[in-house]
mmCIF file of C-alpha atoms and ligand atoms in Angstrom:
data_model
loop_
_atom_site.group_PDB
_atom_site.id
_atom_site.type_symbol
_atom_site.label_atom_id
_atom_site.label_comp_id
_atom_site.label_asym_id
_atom_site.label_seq_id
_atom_site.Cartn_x
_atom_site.Cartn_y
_atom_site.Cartn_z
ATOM 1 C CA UNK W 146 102.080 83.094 78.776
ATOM 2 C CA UNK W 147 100.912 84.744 82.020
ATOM 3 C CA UNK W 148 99.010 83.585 84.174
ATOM 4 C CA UNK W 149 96.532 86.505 85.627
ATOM 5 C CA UNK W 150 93.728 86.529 88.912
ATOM 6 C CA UNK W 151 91.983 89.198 89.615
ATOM 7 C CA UNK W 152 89.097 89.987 92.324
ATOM 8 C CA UNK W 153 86.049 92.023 92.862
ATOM 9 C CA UNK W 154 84.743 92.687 95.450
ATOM 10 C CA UNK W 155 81.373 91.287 95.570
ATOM 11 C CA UNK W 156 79.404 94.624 97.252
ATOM 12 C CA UNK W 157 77.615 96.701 95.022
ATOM 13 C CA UNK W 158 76.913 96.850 91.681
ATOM 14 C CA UNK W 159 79.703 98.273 88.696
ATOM 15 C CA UNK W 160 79.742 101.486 87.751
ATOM 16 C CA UNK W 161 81.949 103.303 84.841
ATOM 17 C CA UNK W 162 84.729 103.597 86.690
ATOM 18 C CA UNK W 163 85.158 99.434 87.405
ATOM 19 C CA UNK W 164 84.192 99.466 83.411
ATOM 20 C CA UNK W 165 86.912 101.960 82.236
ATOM 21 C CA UNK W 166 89.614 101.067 84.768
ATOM 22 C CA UNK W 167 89.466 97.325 84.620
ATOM 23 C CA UNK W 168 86.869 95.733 82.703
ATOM 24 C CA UNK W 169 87.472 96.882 79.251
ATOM 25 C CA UNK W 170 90.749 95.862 79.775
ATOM 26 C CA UNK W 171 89.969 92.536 81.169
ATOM 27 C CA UNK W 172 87.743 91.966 78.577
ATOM 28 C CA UNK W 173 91.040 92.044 75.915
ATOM 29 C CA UNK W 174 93.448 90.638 78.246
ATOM 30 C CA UNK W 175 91.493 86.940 78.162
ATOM 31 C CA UNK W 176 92.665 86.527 75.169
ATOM 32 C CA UNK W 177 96.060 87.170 75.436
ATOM 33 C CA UNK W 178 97.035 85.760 79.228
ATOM 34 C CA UNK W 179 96.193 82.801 81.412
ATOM 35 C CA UNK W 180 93.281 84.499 83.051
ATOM 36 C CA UNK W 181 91.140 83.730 86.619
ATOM 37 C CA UNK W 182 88.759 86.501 87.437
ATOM 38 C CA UNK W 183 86.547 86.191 90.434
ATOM 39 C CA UNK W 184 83.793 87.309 92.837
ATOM 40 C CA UNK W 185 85.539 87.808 96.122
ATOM 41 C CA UNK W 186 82.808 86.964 98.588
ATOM 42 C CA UNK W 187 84.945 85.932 101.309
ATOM 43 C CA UNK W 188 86.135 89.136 101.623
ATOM 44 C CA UNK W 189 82.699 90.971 101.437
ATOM 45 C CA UNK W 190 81.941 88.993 104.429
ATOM 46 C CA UNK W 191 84.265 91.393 106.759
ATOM 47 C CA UNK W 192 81.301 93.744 107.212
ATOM 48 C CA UNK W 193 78.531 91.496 108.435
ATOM 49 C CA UNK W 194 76.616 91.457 104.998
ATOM 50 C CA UNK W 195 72.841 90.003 105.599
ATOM 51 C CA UNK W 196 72.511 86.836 103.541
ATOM 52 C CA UNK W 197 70.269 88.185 101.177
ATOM 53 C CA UNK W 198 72.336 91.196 100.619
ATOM 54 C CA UNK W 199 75.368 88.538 99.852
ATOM 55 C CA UNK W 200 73.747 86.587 97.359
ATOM 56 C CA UNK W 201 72.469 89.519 95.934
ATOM 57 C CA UNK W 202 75.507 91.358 95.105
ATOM 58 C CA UNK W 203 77.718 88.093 94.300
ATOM 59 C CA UNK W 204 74.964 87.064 91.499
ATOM 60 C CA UNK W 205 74.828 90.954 90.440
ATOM 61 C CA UNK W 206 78.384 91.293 90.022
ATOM 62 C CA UNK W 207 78.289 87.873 88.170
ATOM 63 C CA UNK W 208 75.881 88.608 85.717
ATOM 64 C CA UNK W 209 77.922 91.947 85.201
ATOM 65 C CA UNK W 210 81.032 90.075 84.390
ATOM 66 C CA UNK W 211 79.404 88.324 81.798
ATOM 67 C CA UNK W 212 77.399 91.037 80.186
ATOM 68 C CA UNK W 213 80.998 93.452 80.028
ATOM 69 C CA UNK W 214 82.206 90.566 78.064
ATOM 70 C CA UNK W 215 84.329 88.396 80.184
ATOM 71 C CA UNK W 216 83.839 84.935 78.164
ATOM 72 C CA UNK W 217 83.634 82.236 80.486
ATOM 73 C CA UNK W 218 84.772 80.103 77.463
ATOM 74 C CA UNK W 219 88.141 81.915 77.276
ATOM 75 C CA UNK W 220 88.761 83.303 80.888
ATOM 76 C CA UNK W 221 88.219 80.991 84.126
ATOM 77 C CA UNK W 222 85.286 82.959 85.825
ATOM 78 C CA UNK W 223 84.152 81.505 89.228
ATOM 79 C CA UNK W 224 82.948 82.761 92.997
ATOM 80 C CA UNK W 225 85.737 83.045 95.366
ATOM 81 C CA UNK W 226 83.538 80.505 98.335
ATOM 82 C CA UNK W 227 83.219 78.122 95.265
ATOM 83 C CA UNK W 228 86.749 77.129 95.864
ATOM 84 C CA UNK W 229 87.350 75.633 99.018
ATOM 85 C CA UNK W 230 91.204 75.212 98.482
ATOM 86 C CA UNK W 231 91.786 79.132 98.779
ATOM 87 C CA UNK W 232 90.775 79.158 102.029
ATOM 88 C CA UNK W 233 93.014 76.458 103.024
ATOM 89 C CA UNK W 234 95.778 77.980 101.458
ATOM 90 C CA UNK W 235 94.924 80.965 103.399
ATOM 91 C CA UNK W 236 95.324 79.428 106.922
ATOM 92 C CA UNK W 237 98.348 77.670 105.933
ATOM 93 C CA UNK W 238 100.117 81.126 104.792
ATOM 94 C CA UNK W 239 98.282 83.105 108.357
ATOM 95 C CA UNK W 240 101.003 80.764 110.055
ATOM 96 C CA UNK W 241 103.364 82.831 108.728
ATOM 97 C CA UNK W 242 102.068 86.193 108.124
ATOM 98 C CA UNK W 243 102.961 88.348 111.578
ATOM 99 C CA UNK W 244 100.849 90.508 113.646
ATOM 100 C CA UNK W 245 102.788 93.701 112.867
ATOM 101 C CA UNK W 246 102.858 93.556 109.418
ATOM 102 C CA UNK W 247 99.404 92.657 109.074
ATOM 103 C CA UNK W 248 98.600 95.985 111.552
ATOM 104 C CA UNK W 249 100.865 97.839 109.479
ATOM 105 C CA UNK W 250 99.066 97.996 106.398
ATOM 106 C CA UNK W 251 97.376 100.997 105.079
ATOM 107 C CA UNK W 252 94.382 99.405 104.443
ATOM 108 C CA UNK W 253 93.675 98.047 107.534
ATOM 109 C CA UNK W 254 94.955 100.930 109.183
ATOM 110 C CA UNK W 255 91.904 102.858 107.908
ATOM 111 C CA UNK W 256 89.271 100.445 108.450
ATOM 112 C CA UNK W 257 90.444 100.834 112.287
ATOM 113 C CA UNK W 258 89.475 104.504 111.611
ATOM 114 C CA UNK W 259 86.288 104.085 109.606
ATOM 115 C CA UNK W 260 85.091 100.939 111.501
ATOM 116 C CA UNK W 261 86.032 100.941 114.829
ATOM 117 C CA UNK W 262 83.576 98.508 115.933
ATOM 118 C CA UNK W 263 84.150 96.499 114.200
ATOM 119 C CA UNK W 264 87.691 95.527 114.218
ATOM 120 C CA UNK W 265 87.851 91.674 113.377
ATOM 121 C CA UNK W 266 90.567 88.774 112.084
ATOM 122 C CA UNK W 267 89.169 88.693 108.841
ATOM 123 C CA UNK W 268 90.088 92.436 107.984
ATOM 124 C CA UNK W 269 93.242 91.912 109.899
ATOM 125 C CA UNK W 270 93.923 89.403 107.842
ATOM 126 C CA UNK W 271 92.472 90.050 104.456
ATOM 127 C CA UNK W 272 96.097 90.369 103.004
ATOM 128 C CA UNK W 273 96.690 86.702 103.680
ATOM 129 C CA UNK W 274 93.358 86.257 101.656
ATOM 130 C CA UNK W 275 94.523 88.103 98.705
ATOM 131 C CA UNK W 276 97.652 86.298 98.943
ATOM 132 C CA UNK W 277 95.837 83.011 98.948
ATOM 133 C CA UNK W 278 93.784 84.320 95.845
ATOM 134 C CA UNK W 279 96.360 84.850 94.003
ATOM 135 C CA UNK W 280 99.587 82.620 94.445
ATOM 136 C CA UNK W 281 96.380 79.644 94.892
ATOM 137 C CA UNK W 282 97.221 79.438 90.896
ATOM 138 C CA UNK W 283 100.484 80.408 90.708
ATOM 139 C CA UNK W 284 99.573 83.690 88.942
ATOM 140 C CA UNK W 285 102.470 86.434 88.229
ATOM 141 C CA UNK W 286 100.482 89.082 87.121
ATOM 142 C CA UNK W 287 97.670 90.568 89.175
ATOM 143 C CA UNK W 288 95.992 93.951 87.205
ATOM 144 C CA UNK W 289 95.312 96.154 90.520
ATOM 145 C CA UNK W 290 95.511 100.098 90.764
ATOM 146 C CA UNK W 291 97.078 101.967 93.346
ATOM 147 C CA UNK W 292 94.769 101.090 96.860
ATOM 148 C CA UNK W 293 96.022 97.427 95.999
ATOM 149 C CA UNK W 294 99.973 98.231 95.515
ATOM 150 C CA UNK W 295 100.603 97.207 99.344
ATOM 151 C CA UNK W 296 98.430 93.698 99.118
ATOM 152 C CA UNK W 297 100.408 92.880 95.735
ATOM 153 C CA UNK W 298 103.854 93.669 97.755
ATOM 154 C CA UNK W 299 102.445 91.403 100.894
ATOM 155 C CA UNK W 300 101.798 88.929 98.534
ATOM 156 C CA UNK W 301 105.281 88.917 97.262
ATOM 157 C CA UNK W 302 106.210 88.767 100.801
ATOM 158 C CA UNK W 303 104.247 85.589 101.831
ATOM 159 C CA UNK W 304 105.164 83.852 98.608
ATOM 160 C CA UNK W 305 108.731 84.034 99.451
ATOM 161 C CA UNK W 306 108.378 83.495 102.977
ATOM 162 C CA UNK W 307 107.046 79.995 102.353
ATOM 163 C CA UNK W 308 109.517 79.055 99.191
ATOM 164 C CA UNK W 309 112.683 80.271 102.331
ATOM 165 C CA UNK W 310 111.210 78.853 105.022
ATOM 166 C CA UNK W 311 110.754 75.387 103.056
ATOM 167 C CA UNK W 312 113.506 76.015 100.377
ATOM 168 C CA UNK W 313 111.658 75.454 97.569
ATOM 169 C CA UNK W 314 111.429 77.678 94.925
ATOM 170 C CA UNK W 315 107.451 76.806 94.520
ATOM 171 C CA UNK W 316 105.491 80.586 94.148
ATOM 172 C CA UNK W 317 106.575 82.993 91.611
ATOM 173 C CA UNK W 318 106.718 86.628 92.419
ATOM 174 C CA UNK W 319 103.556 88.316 91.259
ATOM 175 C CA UNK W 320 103.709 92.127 90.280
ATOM 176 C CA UNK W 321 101.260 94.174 88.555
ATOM 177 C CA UNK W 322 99.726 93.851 85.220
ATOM 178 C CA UNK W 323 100.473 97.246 83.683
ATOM 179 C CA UNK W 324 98.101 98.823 81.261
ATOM 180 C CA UNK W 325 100.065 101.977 80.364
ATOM 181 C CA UNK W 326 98.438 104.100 78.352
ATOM 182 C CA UNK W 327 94.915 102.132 77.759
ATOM 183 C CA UNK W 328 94.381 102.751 81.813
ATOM 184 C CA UNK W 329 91.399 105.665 81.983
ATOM 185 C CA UNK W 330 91.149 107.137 85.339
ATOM 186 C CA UNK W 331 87.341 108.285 85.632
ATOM 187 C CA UNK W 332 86.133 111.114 87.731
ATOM 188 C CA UNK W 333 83.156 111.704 89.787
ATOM 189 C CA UNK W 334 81.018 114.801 88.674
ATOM 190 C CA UNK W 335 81.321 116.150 92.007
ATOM 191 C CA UNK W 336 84.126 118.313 91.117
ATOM 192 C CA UNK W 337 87.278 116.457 92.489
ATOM 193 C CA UNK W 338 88.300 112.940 92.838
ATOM 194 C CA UNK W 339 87.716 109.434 91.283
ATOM 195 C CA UNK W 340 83.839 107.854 90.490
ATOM 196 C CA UNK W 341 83.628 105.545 93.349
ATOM 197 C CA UNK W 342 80.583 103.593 94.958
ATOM 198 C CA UNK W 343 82.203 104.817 98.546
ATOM 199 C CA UNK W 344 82.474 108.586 96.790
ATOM 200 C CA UNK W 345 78.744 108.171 96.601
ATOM 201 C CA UNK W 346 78.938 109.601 92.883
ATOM 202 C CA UNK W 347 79.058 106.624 90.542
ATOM 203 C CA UNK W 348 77.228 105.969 88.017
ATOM 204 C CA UNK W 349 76.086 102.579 87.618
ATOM 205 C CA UNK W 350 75.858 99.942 84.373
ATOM 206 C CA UNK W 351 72.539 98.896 85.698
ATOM 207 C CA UNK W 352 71.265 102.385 86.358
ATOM 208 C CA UNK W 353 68.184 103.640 84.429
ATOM 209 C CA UNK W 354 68.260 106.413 81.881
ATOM 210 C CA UNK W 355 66.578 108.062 84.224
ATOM 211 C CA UNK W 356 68.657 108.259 87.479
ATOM 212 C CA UNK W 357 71.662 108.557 84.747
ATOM 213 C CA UNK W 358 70.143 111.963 83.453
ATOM 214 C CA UNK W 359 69.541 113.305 86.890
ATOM 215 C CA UNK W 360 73.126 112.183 88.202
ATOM 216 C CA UNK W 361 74.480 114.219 85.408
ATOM 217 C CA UNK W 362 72.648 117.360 85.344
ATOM 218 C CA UNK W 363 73.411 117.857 88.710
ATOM 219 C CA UNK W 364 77.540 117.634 87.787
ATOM 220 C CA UNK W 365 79.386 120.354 89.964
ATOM 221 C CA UNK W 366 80.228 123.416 87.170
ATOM 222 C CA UNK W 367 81.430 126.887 87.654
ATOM 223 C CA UNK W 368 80.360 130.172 86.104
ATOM 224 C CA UNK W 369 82.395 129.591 83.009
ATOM 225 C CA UNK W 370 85.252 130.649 81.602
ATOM 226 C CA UNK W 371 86.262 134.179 80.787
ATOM 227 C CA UNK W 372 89.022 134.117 78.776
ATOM 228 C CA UNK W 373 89.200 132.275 75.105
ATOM 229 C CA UNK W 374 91.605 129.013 75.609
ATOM 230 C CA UNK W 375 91.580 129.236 79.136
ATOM 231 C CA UNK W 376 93.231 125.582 81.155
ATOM 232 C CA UNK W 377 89.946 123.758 82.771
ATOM 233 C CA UNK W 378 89.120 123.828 86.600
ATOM 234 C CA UNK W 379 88.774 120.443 87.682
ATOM 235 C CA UNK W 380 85.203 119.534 87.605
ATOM 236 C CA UNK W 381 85.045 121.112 84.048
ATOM 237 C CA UNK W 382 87.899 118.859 82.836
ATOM 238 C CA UNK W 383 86.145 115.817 84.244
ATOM 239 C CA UNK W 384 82.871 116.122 82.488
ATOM 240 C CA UNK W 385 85.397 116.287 79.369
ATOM 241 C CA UNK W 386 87.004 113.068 80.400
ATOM 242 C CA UNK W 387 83.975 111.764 80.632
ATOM 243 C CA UNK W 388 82.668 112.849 77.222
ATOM 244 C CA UNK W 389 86.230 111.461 75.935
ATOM 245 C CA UNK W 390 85.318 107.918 76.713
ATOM 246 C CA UNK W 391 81.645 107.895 76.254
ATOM 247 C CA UNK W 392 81.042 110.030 73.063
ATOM 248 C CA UNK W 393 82.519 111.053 68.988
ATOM 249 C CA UNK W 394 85.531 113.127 68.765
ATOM 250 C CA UNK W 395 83.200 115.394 67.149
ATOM 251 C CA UNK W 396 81.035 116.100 70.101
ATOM 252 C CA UNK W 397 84.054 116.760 72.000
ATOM 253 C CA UNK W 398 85.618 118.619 69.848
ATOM 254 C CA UNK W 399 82.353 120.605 69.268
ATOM 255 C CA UNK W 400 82.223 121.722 73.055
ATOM 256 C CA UNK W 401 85.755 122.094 73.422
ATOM 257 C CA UNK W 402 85.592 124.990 71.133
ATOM 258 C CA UNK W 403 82.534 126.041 72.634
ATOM 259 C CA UNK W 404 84.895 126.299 75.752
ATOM 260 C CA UNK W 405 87.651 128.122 74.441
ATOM 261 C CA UNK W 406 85.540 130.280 73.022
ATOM 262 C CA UNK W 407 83.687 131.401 76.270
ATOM 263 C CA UNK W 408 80.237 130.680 74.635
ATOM 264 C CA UNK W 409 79.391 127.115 76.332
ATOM 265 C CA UNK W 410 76.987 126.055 78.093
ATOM 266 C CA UNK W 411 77.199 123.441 80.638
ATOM 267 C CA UNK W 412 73.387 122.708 80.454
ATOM 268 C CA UNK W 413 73.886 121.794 76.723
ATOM 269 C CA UNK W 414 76.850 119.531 77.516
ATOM 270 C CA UNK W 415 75.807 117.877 80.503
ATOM 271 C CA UNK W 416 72.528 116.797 78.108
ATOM 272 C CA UNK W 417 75.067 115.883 75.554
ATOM 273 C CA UNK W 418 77.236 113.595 78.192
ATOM 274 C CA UNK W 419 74.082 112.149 80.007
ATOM 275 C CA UNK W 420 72.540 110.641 76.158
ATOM 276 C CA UNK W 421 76.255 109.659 75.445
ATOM 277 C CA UNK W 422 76.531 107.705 78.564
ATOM 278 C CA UNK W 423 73.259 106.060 78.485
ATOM 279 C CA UNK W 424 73.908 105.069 74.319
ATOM 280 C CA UNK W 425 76.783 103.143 76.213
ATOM 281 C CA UNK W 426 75.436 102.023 79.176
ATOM 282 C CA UNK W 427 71.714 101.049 77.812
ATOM 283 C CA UNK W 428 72.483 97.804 75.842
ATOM 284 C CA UNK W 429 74.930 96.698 78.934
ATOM 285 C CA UNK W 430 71.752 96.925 81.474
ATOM 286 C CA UNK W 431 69.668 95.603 78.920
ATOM 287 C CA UNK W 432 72.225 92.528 78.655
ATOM 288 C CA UNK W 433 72.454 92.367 82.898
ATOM 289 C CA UNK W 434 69.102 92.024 83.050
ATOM 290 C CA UNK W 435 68.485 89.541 80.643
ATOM 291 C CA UNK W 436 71.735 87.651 81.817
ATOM 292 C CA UNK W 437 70.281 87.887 85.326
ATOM 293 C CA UNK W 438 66.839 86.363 84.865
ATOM 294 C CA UNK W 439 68.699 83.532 83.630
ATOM 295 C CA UNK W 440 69.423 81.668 86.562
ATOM 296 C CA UNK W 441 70.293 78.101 84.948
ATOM 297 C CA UNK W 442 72.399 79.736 82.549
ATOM 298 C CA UNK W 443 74.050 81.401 85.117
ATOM 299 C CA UNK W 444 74.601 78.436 87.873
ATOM 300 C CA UNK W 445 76.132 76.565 85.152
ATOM 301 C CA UNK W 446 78.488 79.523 84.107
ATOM 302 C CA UNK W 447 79.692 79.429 87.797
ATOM 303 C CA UNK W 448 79.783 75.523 87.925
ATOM 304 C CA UNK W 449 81.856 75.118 85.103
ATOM 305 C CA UNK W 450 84.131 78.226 86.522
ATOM 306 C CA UNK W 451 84.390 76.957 89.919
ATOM 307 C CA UNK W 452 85.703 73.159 88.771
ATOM 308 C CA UNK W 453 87.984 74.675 86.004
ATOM 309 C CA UNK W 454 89.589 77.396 89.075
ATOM 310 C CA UNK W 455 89.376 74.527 91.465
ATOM 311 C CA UNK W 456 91.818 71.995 88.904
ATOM 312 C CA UNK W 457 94.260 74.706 88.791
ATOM 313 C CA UNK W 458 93.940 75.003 92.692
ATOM 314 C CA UNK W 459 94.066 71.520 94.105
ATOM 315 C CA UNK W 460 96.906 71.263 91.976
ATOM 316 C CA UNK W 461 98.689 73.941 94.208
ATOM 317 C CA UNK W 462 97.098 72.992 97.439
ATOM 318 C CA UNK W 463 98.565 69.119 96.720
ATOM 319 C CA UNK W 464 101.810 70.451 96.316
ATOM 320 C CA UNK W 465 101.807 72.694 99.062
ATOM 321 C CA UNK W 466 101.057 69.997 101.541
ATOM 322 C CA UNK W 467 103.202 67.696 100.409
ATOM 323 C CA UNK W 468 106.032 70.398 100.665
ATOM 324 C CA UNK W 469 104.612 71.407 104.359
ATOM 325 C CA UNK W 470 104.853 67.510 105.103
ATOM 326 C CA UNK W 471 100.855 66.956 105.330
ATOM 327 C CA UNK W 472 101.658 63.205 103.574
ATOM 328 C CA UNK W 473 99.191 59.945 104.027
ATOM 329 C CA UNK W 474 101.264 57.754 106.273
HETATM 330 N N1 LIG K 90 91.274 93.565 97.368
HETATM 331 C C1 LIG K 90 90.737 93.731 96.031
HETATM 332 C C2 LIG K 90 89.913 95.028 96.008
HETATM 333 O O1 LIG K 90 89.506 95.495 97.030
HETATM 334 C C3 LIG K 90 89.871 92.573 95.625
HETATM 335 C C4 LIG K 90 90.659 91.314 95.588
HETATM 336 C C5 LIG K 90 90.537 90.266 96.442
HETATM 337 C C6 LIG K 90 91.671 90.991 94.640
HETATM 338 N N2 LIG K 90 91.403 89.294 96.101
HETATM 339 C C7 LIG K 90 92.119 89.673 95.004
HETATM 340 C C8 LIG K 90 92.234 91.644 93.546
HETATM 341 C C9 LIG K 90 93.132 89.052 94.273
HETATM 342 C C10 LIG K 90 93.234 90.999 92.835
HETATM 343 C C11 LIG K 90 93.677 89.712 93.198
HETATM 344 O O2 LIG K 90 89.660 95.554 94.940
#
């Protein structure tokens, strides 16, 4: 059996995008792997959140988790700052992880750019805390798309640093959990790109029926097409991805023909998609909500999380000293 982690980060609130692209598939993989999923609030904690703001998000994100479907019964689910043997995993493997390396990655490489005041150790770093996240259990599968390809490599990196440098062969390699086919990319409606919280075009599971119907109708089209069974422009093709996850085949099939016959109408579809999407997305806000006014219920979902992640992690972290030579005299 595998044994799978997997973070979030803890800003901001899930949109479809997090739901297609990982959840849904989290949601089946519990059953079948090993699996530690996790708020990572260390990591939010790179930009300076207030500590409102980061308590906020961490207990959004939670409740979100467990509305999707994650069942804290079947998967470990915990906080990240829950378990304080990560972190002391992750200075242990920041003795070995060098300064151009860490300066080399992509990711930091553009926080330079986009944050340049605010250049700190902890973004520097933040591979090391991935690393920690992960080989902390011993995990060899990690599900992360492309922007994460590098940390999963620097992971492999400091995981066989430390079993060379102490001869041990004590971390596995982790690579990527691989979806294949069930992996849906979802756009923005902007017109180009991936539905992102950054992109500043997502669409949110908490979001009212409302702000959902105005967020749609105002989906970047073009004047139609002119020609029967003419290939899609961009934007048009993503409102039919879109429609592909969130409504019947018959719908789509209706306004597919409607397409490549040159009679459509984007307002009609658009009214179409934005009902689809909030059919889907209604019961899951309804469920966030309701998980989310449950505060006991929820502190003891993340009790029980953090001791089950934290047997599985002092395990490692006892180990790891003892092969480091930390050992009671
Ligand atoms: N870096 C990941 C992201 O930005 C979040 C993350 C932190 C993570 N630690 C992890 C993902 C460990 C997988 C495993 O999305």
């Amino acid at each position: 059996m595998n044994t799978v982690v997997s973070g979030i980060r803890s800003t901001g609130k899930l949109h479809l995008g997090n739901y297609f692209g990982a959840l849904k598939n989290f949601v089946r993989m519990q059953h079948e792997n090993q699996c530690y999923f996790f708020i990572a609030d260390y990591h939010s904690l790179t930009t300076h959140p207030t500590p409102e703001n980061l308590h906020g998000s961490v207990k959004q994100v939670f409740a979100e988790y467990l509305a999707c479907g994650l069942d804290p019964e079947v998967a470990t689910l915990y906080v990240q700052s829950d378990v304080p043997e990560i972190p002391e995993l992750y200075l242990l493997l920041n003795m070995n992880a060098y300064l151009g390396e860490l300066e080399r990655c992509t990711s930091f490489k553009d926080k330079i750019r986009s944050m340049p005041n605010n250049v700190n150790a902890g973004l520097l770093t933040y591979p090391t805390l991935m690393a920690a996240d992960i080989i902390i259990h011993k995990a060899n599968k990690v599900p992360v798309g492309k922007d994460q390809e590098q940390h999963l490599e620097m992971t492999r990196t400091f995981a066989g640093r430390f079993n060379r440098l102490y001869k041990v062969d004590f971390f596995p390699q982790p690579v990527a959990y691989n979806f294949g086919e069930q992996l849906v990319k979802i756009p923005g409606l902007d017109g180009s790109g991936k539905m992102g919280k950054s992109e500043g075009n997502a669409i949110y599971l908490s979001d009212e029926p409302k702000a959902i119907r105005k967020k749609v109708m105002k989906a970047v089209t073009d004047g139609g097409p002119t020609e029967p069974n003419q290939p899609k422009p961009e934007p048009i093709q993503n409102l039919f991805t879109l429609m592909n996850v969130v409504s019947s085949a018959d719908t789509v099939e209706f306004f597919n023909e409607k397409y490549n016959s040159c009679v459509i109408r984007y307002g009609d579809m658009k009214k179409q998609l934005a009902e689809d999407i909030i059919a889907f997305t209604d019961p899951l806000r309804l469920r966030i909500e309701d998980i989310l006014s449950n505060t006991d219920y929820l502190r003891k979902v993340a009790e029980r999380g953090a001791e089950k992640a934290r047997e599985s992690a002092s395990r490692t972290i006892k180990e790891v000293r003892n092969i480091i030579g930390f050992k009671p005299f």
